[in-house]
Amino acid sequence: MPMSVPAHASLAALAFALATPFQAQAAATDVDAAQTDAAAQAEAADDQGDTVIIVTARRRDEDIQDVPIALSVIDAAQVDSQGLFNINRLTQIQPALQFYSTNPRNTFINIRGIGAPFGLTNDGFEQGVGIYIDQVYYNRIASATLDFVDVEQVEVLRGPQGTLYGKNTTAGAINIRTRAPSFTFEGRAELSVGNYDFKQAKATISGPISNTIAARLSLSSTDRRGTILNVKTGQNVNSLDNLGIRGALLCQPSDRLKVTLSGDYNIQDPICCVQIYARVGTTQRAANRQYAALIARFPGYRVPSTDPFDRLTDLDANIRARNVHGGVSALVEWELGKVSLTSVSAYRYWDWTPANDRDFTGLPIFLKVNNPTQQKQYTQEFRLNHEAERLNFVIGAFAFYQEIRTQGIQEQGPAASAWLLNPTSALSNNPAVLNGVVANNDIRLDNVSLAGFAKLNWKVTDALTVSPGIRINYDKKNGQYDSVVTGNASNGTRQIVSNVPTSPFFNDPWIAAQRGVQASQFFEVDFSDWNLSYDLNLGYEISDTVNAYATYARSFKTGGVNLNGVPSRADGSAALEVAVIEPEKVDHFEIGLKTQFWDRKATLNLAAFWTDIQDFQASVISNISGSNVLRGYLANADKVRSRGVEADFRVQPSDRVTAYVSGAYTDARFVRFVDAPCPPERAGGTTVTGTQVPGPAATPGALSPANCDVSGQWLPGVSRWAFSWGAEYNVPATVFGLEGNAYAGYDANYRSKFSSNASRSIYTDIDGYSLHNFRAGFRTDRYDFFVWIRNAFDEDYFESLAVTPGNTGLISAQMPDPRTAGLTVSARF
């Protein structure tokens, strides 16, 4: 198949050409003028043979071994050499990090098993893991699916955050720092090619405009054909098509004042995102309502393969996942002796344009199930930092405003009647009953969050530091859900499908059948609340190379509103008592030890944690009295617990060898959750409270509860055991007259079995798996050439498994990348 380069890849090639004239020597790492102390610290450590990693997790430059929190760092070299070009790929080297995405809007990032409810996407709730890029908070996790652009360092903080900066988060934060503009001309370019027509280009140029102004421009482009073949259309789906552009202007009129203006534009426009047939299980539905019987109603239809690792599908609806986001920010940093002032002002937008096939078959059951979304967010943060020998503190304020507008559409096709209606009803044999039934949804959210925070570090003795912190937060959400469902009545007229019993068409058999599948609903809901967070951290320097710490944090995740619809009462009105999601209340305990040994050539960091969460935000299913439909929404589980231990070992015995091993044991469970959605094997019967469910769409069959008690079960998405390990070895070599090092690297990770459903099911457990990646190449101070192979042993595994709508027994799979291989060439100027 000929290799074609997307039009936007030429932008990266242009930047490569622009960079070529700048033959100035490139710095090994970017250290701007305001980080002189940190650079001096690192240089002094290098002279002693130490390895120092400078982090900004606490919004000042510190050696990672001195920071008394659980923290991992991925530098630019790892990002480039291991192909970690987005947050999803970070999970391969971060055992405590979980990432699941069926498309950019339906994306979940958890740390230690907590952060976001599994299985339902809802505009009205917030994440428990914060994402920051250059100190700007990104509210929408959709941004996490795009490529990193000119990243210098990624820091993964574990545990509650919020008394130091930004938005309050209960599970942790991902702090991404891009390279700053340089006052020395420099450039960098990278090109990768591989199988599946993989092409990735990156380029950066930076340099001075004047003695006080410097600029930086970076581009990244990724393109790859899909890894799943749609036999109906001939398309290779689940492709990659990403473009990112980032620019920054640094104005530094003095050593004390620095102003950085940044802007970025990112677009993702692949043929994506498809989940395919994984398996079929037995549910409590009547036999004629389960998958095998339903498929039999369409003679001649067969799924293209019942082996998901054949990577075949036959979806018949349009597929698209256009994801655009960008923004501008102004970062002002002003040093005033022992006091520094920081202001972070930002505007960001997000535009999501999808096209999905949500029946997961090649049958025209649903023609459209799409939720285009637009978001705007504004953030403003002020911080005052005071640094002294014994006492330092930060005082800050944070303001956040967000608008989300979603225009959903669900349209049923000619196969819907046979698939969705009771087969014992003659209406199920008439395609016209549900064909053309359309739900148009108007979903709106206005979200305001205001906070004040403070953190004190008091060095009581040369060894002991006491660090209390506090945060007061106010959140207000105004939501609106307006779903208008229209369908044809038995006389052929077009009518609104209403749940209101007084509707003149309530007794029309076609409208009644349509109402049993979906009906109009409108409601407005408000939420507001004040919350107080606080923490206490104790750090003790046992020796120059051993630090211990202990932390207690009382945190929260703000409440929310259900904006995907709620159950209806007998009179047809929305059950607003379940429209509000209560805040989570978190008690977090952690102890840790950070050590260096072998003349500081090795580090071993250990952490043990215990997190209790009251009113955990989770998926539930409820049938309000008098309603004929079970409906999923977000509510609160009584109590959840996540506890475990983590270890991170890194060693560099010489300039020739580096190695690492990281591991996490996580026991994350529902302590008490008595009204959880039932797993598919226990759901789908005709009764929910011991009486027959009313309505034309009701199905005769076994009794099954509306909810199940899953107390003691695993939280979804997190493995009990997770490990990552790797090593690199190099030797001096001369290639084509260039003196440098030949090297070989190996990286691997393992995750044990985990649940992939909101309530653990025998059909959605994902078995443990391991992935192995290899690379080998040659590098100098300016050039790097290497070949790579990822998932080298072509491991067959699932990223996630999901119960498809209707509980027919069909389980769909989100498929990961198969084995990929390629070549990367990069140059610095």
Short mmCIF file of C-alpha atoms in Angstrom, two decimals, residues 232 285 289 294 298 301 314-319 355-371 409-421 431 434-439 441 485-486 513-514 516-519 803-808 810:
data_model
loop_
_atom_site.label_atom_id
_atom_site.label_comp_id
_atom_site.label_asym_id
_atom_site.label_seq_id
_atom_site.Cartn_x
_atom_site.Cartn_y
_atom_site.Cartn_z
CA LYS A 232 -18.80 -3.18 4.92
CA ARG A 285 -33.90 -11.42 29.50
CA ARG A 289 -34.88 -10.93 23.61
CA LEU A 294 -32.50 -11.20 17.81
CA PHE A 298 -32.39 -10.97 10.26
CA TYR A 301 -26.83 -11.52 8.66
CA ASP A 314 -19.19 -4.30 9.79
CA LEU A 315 -20.60 -1.15 11.39
CA ASP A 316 -22.94 0.61 8.98
CA ALA A 317 -23.23 4.12 10.44
CA ASN A 318 -20.80 6.96 9.79
CA ILE A 319 -17.71 6.96 12.03
CA ALA A 355 -20.30 10.14 14.51
CA ASN A 356 -20.94 6.75 16.13
CA ASP A 357 -22.58 3.40 15.61
CA ARG A 358 -23.97 2.50 19.02
CA ASP A 359 -25.74 -0.75 18.16
CA PHE A 360 -22.31 -2.35 17.53
CA THR A 361 -23.64 -4.36 14.59
CA GLY A 362 -23.96 -4.03 10.83
CA LEU A 363 -27.74 -3.73 11.21
CA PRO A 364 -29.53 -0.35 10.83
CA ILE A 365 -30.79 -0.26 14.41
CA PHE A 366 -29.38 3.13 15.33
CA LEU A 367 -28.42 5.39 12.44
CA LYS A 368 -27.02 8.14 14.67
CA VAL A 369 -26.04 8.34 18.33
CA ASN A 370 -23.95 11.50 18.44
CA ASN A 371 -23.34 14.19 21.03
CA ILE A 409 -29.09 13.24 18.42
CA GLN A 410 -30.26 9.64 18.41
CA GLU A 411 -31.99 8.31 15.31
CA GLN A 412 -33.41 4.80 14.98
CA GLY A 413 -33.41 2.86 11.73
CA PRO A 414 -35.54 0.20 10.02
CA ALA A 415 -34.06 -2.66 12.10
CA ALA A 416 -34.95 -0.98 15.40
CA SER A 417 -38.47 -2.41 15.73
CA ALA A 418 -37.31 -6.02 15.48
CA TRP A 419 -34.34 -5.41 17.79
CA LEU A 420 -35.88 -3.20 20.48
CA LEU A 421 -39.56 -4.18 20.74
CA PRO A 431 -40.05 -1.59 10.60
CA LEU A 434 -39.43 2.78 15.25
CA ASN A 435 -37.82 3.75 11.96
CA GLY A 436 -37.17 7.48 12.00
CA VAL A 437 -37.76 7.96 15.71
CA VAL A 438 -35.41 10.81 16.57
CA ALA A 439 -34.31 12.26 19.90
CA ASN A 441 -31.11 16.71 22.96
CA VAL A 485 -38.36 12.69 20.86
CA THR A 486 -40.50 12.52 17.74
CA ALA A 513 -44.16 1.41 21.84
CA GLN A 514 -41.85 4.29 21.07
CA GLY A 516 -41.21 2.33 25.99
CA VAL A 517 -37.88 2.80 24.20
CA GLN A 518 -37.38 6.54 24.66
CA ALA A 519 -39.50 9.57 25.50
CA VAL A 803 -22.13 -4.19 28.03
CA THR A 804 -23.96 -2.90 24.97
CA PRO A 805 -27.31 -1.07 25.28
CA GLY A 806 -30.38 -3.22 25.83
CA ASN A 807 -28.54 -5.95 27.73
CA THR A 808 -28.93 -8.47 24.91
CA LEU A 810 -23.52 -8.70 23.44
#
